[in-house]
Coordinates of C-alpha atoms and ligand atoms in Angstrom, one line a residue:
X1 CA 8.5 -92.7 86.3
X2 CA 8.7 -89.3 84.4
X3 CA 6.2 -88.7 82.0
X4 CA 6.4 -86.0 79.3
X5 CA 5.8 -82.5 79.1
X6 CA 2.4 -80.8 79.7
X7 CA 1.1 -78.7 76.9
X8 CA -0.5 -75.5 77.5
X9 CA -4.5 -76.0 77.1
X10 CA -6.2 -72.7 76.7
X11 CA -9.7 -71.8 78.1
X12 CA -12.5 -72.0 76.2
X13 CA -15.4 -69.8 77.6
X14 CA -18.3 -71.7 79.0
X15 CA -18.4 -75.2 79.9
X16 CA -18.5 -78.5 78.1
X17 CA -21.6 -80.9 78.2
X18 CA -21.6 -83.7 80.5
X19 CA -19.6 -86.6 79.0
X20 CA -21.4 -89.9 77.8
X21 CA -19.2 -92.7 76.9
X22 CA -19.5 -96.5 75.9
X23 CA -19.3 -98.8 78.9
X24 CA -18.3 -102.3 77.9
X25 CA -19.5 -103.9 80.8
X26 CA -23.1 -102.6 80.4
X27 CA -23.1 -102.6 76.5
X28 CA -24.6 -99.2 76.1
X29 CA -23.6 -95.6 76.2
X30 CA -23.9 -94.1 79.6
X31 CA -23.1 -90.8 81.5
X32 CA -19.7 -90.8 83.0
X33 CA -21.1 -89.0 85.9
X34 CA -17.9 -88.4 88.0
X35 CA -17.9 -86.5 91.1
X36 CA -15.5 -83.2 91.3
X37 CA -12.6 -85.5 90.8
X38 CA -12.8 -87.8 87.7
X39 CA -10.4 -90.7 88.3
X40 CA -9.4 -92.3 85.3
X41 CA -7.0 -95.3 84.8
X42 CA -5.7 -96.2 81.2
X43 CA -3.3 -99.4 80.4
X44 CA -0.1 -98.2 79.1
X45 CA 2.4 -99.8 76.8
X46 CA 4.6 -102.9 77.1
X47 CA 7.9 -101.1 75.9
X48 CA 9.4 -103.8 73.7
X49 CA 8.6 -102.1 70.4
X50 CA 7.8 -98.5 69.2
X51 CA 4.4 -96.7 69.4
X52 CA 2.3 -97.8 66.4
X53 CA -0.9 -96.0 65.2
X54 CA -3.0 -98.3 67.3
X55 CA -1.3 -97.4 70.7
X56 CA -1.6 -93.7 69.5
X57 CA -5.3 -94.2 68.8
X58 CA -5.8 -95.3 72.3
X59 CA -3.9 -92.8 73.8
X60 CA -5.6 -89.8 71.8
X61 CA -9.1 -91.4 72.6
X62 CA -8.4 -91.3 76.4
X63 CA -6.6 -88.0 76.0
X64 CA -10.0 -86.5 74.3
X65 CA -11.7 -88.2 77.4
X66 CA -9.7 -86.3 79.8
X67 CA -10.0 -82.8 77.7
X68 CA -13.8 -83.4 77.7
X69 CA -14.2 -84.1 81.5
X70 CA -12.0 -80.9 82.5
X71 CA -14.1 -78.8 80.1
X72 CA -17.2 -80.2 81.8
X73 CA -15.6 -78.7 84.8
X74 CA -14.0 -81.7 86.6
X75 CA -10.6 -82.2 87.9
X76 CA -9.2 -85.1 86.5
X77 CA -6.7 -87.7 88.3
X78 CA -5.3 -89.7 85.4
X79 CA -2.7 -92.7 86.2
X80 CA -1.3 -94.8 83.4
X81 CA 0.9 -97.8 84.0
X82 CA 3.9 -99.1 82.0
X83 CA 4.3 -102.9 81.8
X84 CA 8.2 -102.6 82.1
X85 CA 8.7 -106.3 83.2
X86 CA 6.8 -108.9 81.5
X87 CA 6.9 -112.0 79.3
X88 CA 6.8 -110.3 75.9
X89 CA 9.5 -107.6 77.0
X90 CA 12.1 -110.3 78.2
X91 CA 11.4 -112.4 75.0
X92 CA 12.3 -109.6 72.8
X93 CA 15.2 -108.5 74.8
X94 CA 16.3 -112.2 74.7
X95 CA 16.0 -112.4 70.8
X96 CA 17.7 -109.3 70.0
X97 CA 20.5 -109.9 72.8
X98 CA 19.7 -106.9 74.5
X99 CA 19.4 -106.2 78.2
X100 CA 15.6 -105.8 79.0
X101 CA 16.2 -102.6 81.0
X102 CA 17.8 -100.9 78.7
X103 CA 15.4 -102.1 75.9
X104 CA 12.4 -100.9 78.1
X105 CA 14.0 -97.6 78.8
X106 CA 14.6 -96.7 75.1
X107 CA 11.2 -97.7 74.1
X108 CA 9.8 -95.7 76.9
X109 CA 11.8 -92.5 75.9
X110 CA 10.5 -92.9 72.3
X111 CA 7.0 -93.2 73.5
X112 CA 7.4 -90.1 75.5
X113 CA 8.7 -88.3 72.4
X114 CA 5.6 -89.6 70.2
X115 CA 3.0 -88.7 72.8
X116 CA 4.6 -85.1 73.2
X117 CA 4.5 -84.8 69.3
X118 CA 0.9 -85.8 69.0
X119 CA -0.2 -83.2 71.8
X120 CA -1.2 -86.0 74.1
X121 CA -1.6 -84.7 77.8
X122 CA 0.7 -86.6 80.2
X123 CA -0.9 -88.8 83.0
X124 CA -0.7 -87.2 86.4
X125 CA 1.2 -90.6 87.5
X126 CA 2.9 -92.7 84.9
X127 CA 3.9 -95.9 86.6
X128 CA 6.2 -98.9 85.9
X129 CA 6.0 -102.3 87.4
X130 CA 9.3 -102.2 88.6
X131 CA 9.1 -99.0 90.6
X132 CA 5.5 -100.5 92.1
X133 CA 6.9 -103.7 93.0
X134 CA 6.0 -103.3 96.8
X135 CA 2.4 -102.2 96.1
X136 CA 1.9 -105.3 93.8
X137 CA 3.5 -107.8 96.0
X138 CA 1.6 -106.5 98.9
X139 CA -1.6 -107.1 97.2
X140 CA -0.6 -110.5 96.0
X141 CA 0.0 -111.1 99.8
X142 CA -3.1 -109.9 100.8
X143 CA -4.9 -112.2 98.3
X144 CA -3.1 -115.3 99.7
X145 CA -3.8 -114.3 103.3
X146 CA -7.5 -114.1 102.4
X147 CA -7.7 -117.6 100.6
X148 CA -8.5 -116.0 97.5
X149 CA -5.0 -117.3 95.9
X150 CA -3.0 -120.6 96.2
X151 CA 0.3 -121.6 95.5
X152 CA 1.5 -123.9 93.1
X153 CA 5.3 -125.0 93.3
X154 CA 7.5 -124.2 90.4
X155 CA 8.4 -127.4 88.7
X156 CA 11.6 -129.4 89.5
X157 CA 14.5 -128.2 87.4
X158 CA 12.5 -125.0 86.3
X159 CA 13.7 -122.9 89.3
X160 CA 12.5 -122.5 92.9
X161 CA 9.6 -121.2 95.1
X162 CA 6.0 -121.0 94.2
X163 CA 3.8 -119.5 91.4
X164 CA 0.5 -118.1 92.9
X165 CA -3.0 -118.1 91.2
X166 CA -5.9 -116.4 91.9
X167 CA -8.8 -118.8 92.7
X168 CA -11.6 -117.7 90.6
X169 CA -14.0 -120.0 92.1
X170 CA -13.7 -117.9 95.1
X171 CA -14.4 -114.6 93.2
X172 CA -18.1 -113.8 92.6
X173 CA -18.5 -111.5 89.8
X174 CA -16.3 -113.1 87.3
X175 CA -17.3 -112.2 83.8
X176 CA -19.0 -109.0 84.8
X177 CA -16.8 -107.0 82.4
X178 CA -16.7 -108.7 79.2
X179 CA -19.9 -111.1 79.7
X180 CA -18.2 -113.6 77.5
X181 CA -19.2 -117.3 77.6
X182 CA -16.8 -119.8 79.0
X183 CA -16.2 -121.1 75.9
X184 CA -15.0 -117.9 74.4
X185 CA -12.9 -117.2 77.3
X186 CA -11.0 -120.5 77.2
X187 CA -10.5 -120.1 73.3
X188 CA -8.8 -116.2 74.0
X189 CA -7.1 -116.7 77.4
X190 CA -4.0 -119.0 75.9
X191 CA -3.6 -116.3 73.0
X192 CA -3.3 -113.4 75.6
X193 CA -0.7 -114.3 77.8
X194 CA -2.7 -116.9 79.9
X195 CA -1.4 -120.6 80.9
X196 CA -4.6 -122.8 80.9
X197 CA -2.4 -126.2 81.0
X198 CA 0.1 -125.3 83.7
X199 CA -0.4 -128.4 85.8
X200 CA -1.7 -127.6 89.5
X201 CA -3.9 -125.0 88.7
X202 CA -7.8 -125.3 90.0
X203 CA -9.3 -123.7 87.1
X204 CA -7.4 -123.5 83.7
X205 CA -8.6 -119.9 83.8
X206 CA -7.2 -118.8 87.0
X207 CA -4.8 -115.7 86.4
X208 CA -1.3 -115.6 87.5
X209 CA -0.4 -113.4 90.3
X210 CA 3.2 -114.2 91.1
X211 CA 5.6 -116.0 89.0
X212 CA 8.3 -117.8 91.2
X213 CA 11.7 -117.1 90.1
X214 CA 13.3 -118.8 87.2
X215 CA 17.0 -118.9 86.1
X216 CA 17.9 -116.1 83.6
X217 CA 14.9 -114.0 84.4
X218 CA 14.6 -111.0 86.7
X219 CA 13.2 -111.5 90.2
X220 CA 12.4 -109.7 93.0
X221 CA 12.7 -110.8 96.7
X222 CA 9.4 -110.8 98.8
X223 CA 9.7 -112.3 102.3
X224 CA 6.1 -114.0 102.2
X225 CA 6.0 -114.9 98.3
X226 CA 9.6 -115.7 97.7
X227 CA 11.7 -114.3 94.7
X228 CA 9.6 -113.8 91.8
X229 CA 7.8 -111.2 89.5
X230 CA 4.3 -110.2 89.2
X231 CA 1.6 -111.4 86.5
X232 CA 0.4 -109.1 84.1
X233 CA -3.3 -108.4 85.4
X234 CA -2.3 -107.8 89.3
X235 CA 0.0 -105.0 88.1
X236 CA -3.0 -102.8 86.9
X237 CA -5.4 -103.9 89.8
X238 CA -2.5 -102.7 92.2
X239 CA -1.3 -99.7 90.4
X240 CA -5.2 -98.6 90.1
X241 CA -6.1 -99.4 93.7
X242 CA -2.9 -97.8 95.2
X243 CA -3.2 -94.6 93.3
X244 CA -6.9 -93.9 92.7
X245 CA -8.4 -96.1 95.1
X246 CA -11.9 -97.7 94.2
X247 CA -14.1 -97.7 92.5
X248 CA -12.4 -95.6 89.5
X249 CA -14.6 -93.8 87.1
X250 CA -13.0 -95.1 83.9
X251 CA -10.8 -97.8 83.4
X252 CA -9.5 -97.8 79.7
X253 CA -7.4 -99.5 77.0
X254 CA -7.8 -101.3 73.6
X255 CA -10.6 -103.9 73.1
X256 CA -7.7 -106.5 73.1
X257 CA -7.7 -105.9 77.0
X258 CA -11.6 -106.7 77.7
X259 CA -10.7 -110.2 78.4
X260 CA -8.7 -111.3 80.2
X261 CA -6.9 -108.2 81.2
X262 CA -9.7 -106.0 82.4
X263 CA -11.8 -108.9 83.6
X264 CA -8.9 -110.4 85.7
X265 CA -8.0 -106.8 87.1
X266 CA -11.5 -106.2 88.3
X267 CA -12.2 -109.6 89.9
X268 CA -8.6 -109.3 91.9
X269 CA -9.9 -105.7 92.7
X270 CA -13.0 -106.9 94.1
X271 CA -11.4 -109.7 96.0
X272 CA -9.0 -107.1 97.4
X273 CA -11.4 -104.5 98.4
X274 CA -14.8 -106.9 99.1
X275 CA -16.7 -104.7 96.9
X276 CA -18.3 -105.5 93.8
X277 CA -17.3 -102.4 91.6
X278 CA -13.7 -102.1 90.7
X279 CA -14.3 -99.5 87.9
X280 CA -17.6 -97.7 87.2
X281 CA -16.9 -97.6 83.4
X282 CA -14.7 -100.0 81.0
X283 CA -14.2 -98.1 77.7
X284 CA -12.3 -99.5 74.7
X285 CA -10.6 -98.3 71.8
X286 CA -11.4 -100.6 68.8
X287 CA -8.3 -102.2 67.0
X288 CA -6.6 -100.4 64.3
X289 CA -5.3 -102.5 61.6
X290 CA -2.9 -102.5 58.8
X291 CA -3.3 -104.4 55.5
X292 CA -6.3 -106.4 56.8
X293 CA -4.8 -107.7 60.4
X294 CA -4.5 -106.0 63.6
X295 CA -1.8 -103.9 63.9
X296 CA 0.5 -105.6 66.6
X297 CA 4.0 -105.9 67.7
X298 CA 3.8 -109.6 67.5
X299 CA 2.8 -109.6 63.8
X300 CA 5.2 -106.9 62.8
X301 CA 2.7 -105.1 60.6
X302 CA 3.3 -101.8 62.2
X303 CA 3.0 -98.2 61.0
X304 CA 5.1 -96.2 63.6
X305 CA 4.3 -93.0 64.8
X306 CA 8.2 -92.2 65.0
X307 CA 8.6 -93.4 61.4
X308 CA 5.8 -91.2 60.2
X309 CA 7.4 -88.4 62.1
X310 CA 10.8 -89.2 60.7
X311 CA 9.4 -89.1 57.1
X312 CA 8.4 -85.5 57.6
X313 CA 4.6 -86.2 58.4
X314 CA 3.2 -83.4 60.6
X315 CA 2.0 -85.1 63.9
X316 CA -1.1 -82.8 63.6
X317 CA -1.9 -84.7 60.4
X318 CA -1.6 -88.0 62.5
X319 CA -4.0 -86.6 65.0
X320 CA -6.4 -85.6 62.6
X321 CA -6.2 -88.9 60.8
X322 CA -7.0 -90.6 64.3
X323 CA -9.8 -88.0 65.2
X324 CA -11.5 -88.9 61.8
X325 CA -12.1 -92.2 62.9
X326 CA -14.7 -93.2 65.7
X327 CA -12.9 -94.9 68.4
X328 CA -15.5 -97.7 68.8
X329 CA -15.1 -98.7 65.0
X330 CA -12.2 -100.8 63.6
X331 CA -10.4 -99.3 60.7
X332 CA -7.2 -100.2 58.7
X333 CA -4.6 -97.5 58.2
X334 CA -3.9 -96.2 54.6
X335 CA -1.9 -93.6 53.1
X336 CA -5.0 -92.2 51.4
X337 CA -6.4 -91.6 55.0
X338 CA -3.4 -89.7 56.0
X339 CA -3.6 -87.7 52.7
X340 CA -7.0 -86.7 53.4
X341 CA -6.0 -85.6 57.1
X342 CA -3.2 -83.5 55.8
X343 CA -5.5 -81.7 53.4
X344 CA -8.0 -80.9 56.3
X345 CA -5.0 -79.6 58.1
X346 CA -4.1 -77.5 55.3
X347 CA -7.5 -76.0 54.7
X348 CA -8.0 -75.4 58.4
X349 CA -4.8 -73.7 58.6
X350 CA -5.7 -71.7 55.9
X351 CA -9.2 -70.8 57.2
X352 CA -7.9 -70.1 60.9
X353 CA -5.2 -67.5 59.6
X354 CA -7.5 -65.2 58.2
X355 CA -8.3 -61.9 60.1
X356 CA -11.9 -62.8 60.9
X357 CA -14.4 -65.5 60.1
X358 CA -17.8 -66.7 60.7
X359 CA -19.1 -66.2 64.4
X360 CA -17.6 -69.5 65.9
X361 CA -20.0 -69.7 69.0
X362 CA -22.0 -72.1 67.3
X363 CA -19.1 -74.4 66.0
X364 CA -17.5 -74.5 69.6
X365 CA -21.1 -75.7 70.9
X366 CA -21.2 -78.4 68.1
X367 CA -17.7 -79.6 68.7
X368 CA -18.5 -79.7 72.7
X369 CA -21.8 -81.5 72.0
X370 CA -20.2 -83.9 69.6
X371 CA -17.4 -85.0 71.8
X372 CA -19.7 -85.3 75.1
X373 CA -21.7 -87.8 72.8
X374 CA -19.5 -90.7 73.0
X375 CA -16.6 -88.9 71.5
X376 CA -18.2 -88.5 68.1
X377 CA -15.1 -87.0 66.8
X378 CA -15.9 -87.1 63.0
X379 CA -19.0 -84.9 63.7
X380 CA -16.7 -82.6 65.6
X381 CA -14.3 -82.4 62.5
X382 CA -17.2 -81.8 60.2
X383 CA -18.4 -78.8 62.4
X384 CA -14.9 -77.4 62.1
X385 CA -14.9 -78.0 58.3
X386 CA -18.2 -76.2 57.8
X387 CA -16.9 -73.1 59.7
X388 CA -13.5 -73.1 57.5
X389 CA -15.9 -73.4 54.3
X390 CA -18.2 -70.6 55.2
X391 CA -15.4 -68.5 56.4
X392 CA -13.2 -69.0 53.2
X393 CA -16.4 -68.1 51.2
X394 CA -16.1 -64.6 52.8
X395 CA -19.5 -65.2 54.5
X396 CA -18.7 -62.8 57.3
X397 CA -16.0 -61.5 59.4
X398 CA -16.1 -61.7 63.3
X399 CA -12.6 -60.6 64.3
X400 CA -12.6 -62.8 67.2
X401 CA -13.9 -66.0 65.5
X402 CA -10.6 -67.4 64.3
X403 CA -8.7 -67.0 67.7
X404 CA -11.9 -68.6 69.5
X405 CA -12.0 -71.6 67.4
X406 CA -8.1 -72.0 67.4
X407 CA -8.4 -72.3 71.1
X408 CA -11.2 -74.6 71.1
X409 CA -9.4 -76.9 68.6
X410 CA -6.5 -76.8 71.0
X411 CA -8.3 -77.3 74.1
X412 CA -10.6 -79.9 73.2
X413 CA -9.3 -81.8 70.3
X414 CA -5.7 -81.2 70.9
X415 CA -5.1 -80.0 67.6
X416 CA -2.7 -77.1 67.6
X417 CA -2.3 -75.3 64.2
Ligands
5CA501 N1 0.8 -103.0 78.8 C1 -0.3 -103.7 78.4 C2 -1.6 -103.0 79.1 S1 -1.3 -103.2 80.9 C3 -0.5 -103.5 76.8 O1 -1.5 -104.0 76.5 N2 0.5 -102.8 76.3 S2 0.6 -102.8 74.8 O2 1.7 -102.2 74.2 O3 0.4 -104.1 74.0 O4 -0.6 -101.9 74.3 C4 -0.7 -100.4 74.8 C5 -2.2 -100.1 74.6 O5 -2.4 -99.8 73.1 C6 -3.2 -101.1 75.2 O6 -4.3 -100.1 75.7 C7 -3.8 -101.8 73.9 O7 -5.0 -102.1 74.2 C8 -3.5 -100.9 73.0 N3 -3.5 -101.5 71.6 C9 -2.6 -102.2 71.2 N4 -2.8 -102.6 69.9 C10 -3.7 -101.9 69.3 C11 -4.3 -101.7 68.1 N5 -3.9 -102.2 67.1 N6 -5.2 -100.7 67.8 C12 -5.7 -99.8 69.1 N7 -5.1 -100.1 70.3 C13 -4.1 -100.9 70.4
ZN502 ZN1 -3.2 -102.9 82.1

């Protein structure tokens, strides 16, 4: 599907340092170390409600990743999905008496607007499940053919045909992404879309690959699987494999996706390729909260990007609010944080609109070094703060400095003044 407009990214002299990021699977900060082309897959939205600050934090984080990889001289292939058919979307549409397609379309439109306003670079491919149905069904069929998946008939009276599950017992390497105990997996699985109690499953944790058609639910006809629709995790496995191959360099999303989503995506991907690495790194954005709880569409404690924008908040202040937090540290949104971000934006604007400033070469290097070090954004912002203070104090007047720094902020931090 169409993504959103690509902003112009100015050139910054020199090259960025090699990027290091925290890999959830290894539990440490490691060099990303891609080839000439860095392949990045980021889990996109389920479009049943508007973009909140948690989503924005996730997409700004991976935007920084893409910018840092490019700055270090790599070409980046970036794919993001849209879960445009799944239970939460269908349930919300049903609750509100809306057509699920119309709900998805309007929320995706709003997401595009929010991303554009926040200066987030669009993915090279932005792919919905509906338009990827053939790729997904093909991969489910291959798992059935290889014996890695099994069918469970849809219970009488609920519909026709079969549900299809992955047989985890036949998938070596299960657990390699999260390293969670079986106990913890069993606790979390039902809270994140899993169906451990479905009769006929071989293992309560086996993930759903294909849901046989139910009345009143959309379904797609597949000659082998019968009518139905994909399970959640297989959508990301199939879209990632189809468009980026394997292994990808980075699979990303929020920490709420570590298990089961990325664990299952990986094990399914490995069952399909016969390899043992689906993604070289798994990178996760910590949960953003509001009033003491994870911000989530199901809880309804949302601070929406579109609401803030409608209230006249400068999108660049929202961006600076997000950049002031480290992506691996949970935080709660408050108005005070937004005020601080706005004050910083004002100071930066004032300092960067002067006719000259302190030589910015060291500041550019400091921003690059901070970002390359597991996206240490707060450190990058401090380096810019310091340049602004010294410039406002009139320390020296290099006429090229404000321009160089403004281009750096635009290219590396996505902050356009
Ligand atoms: N469509 C699936 C991924 S395939 C999904 O999780 N959609 S979502 O709309 O629920 O979330 C979109 C992205 O935002 C995901 O990467 C998710 O991990 C992230 N996310 C959701 N809530 C938060 C939050 N409170 N803080 C940070 N990131 C969040
Ligand atoms: Zn996903």
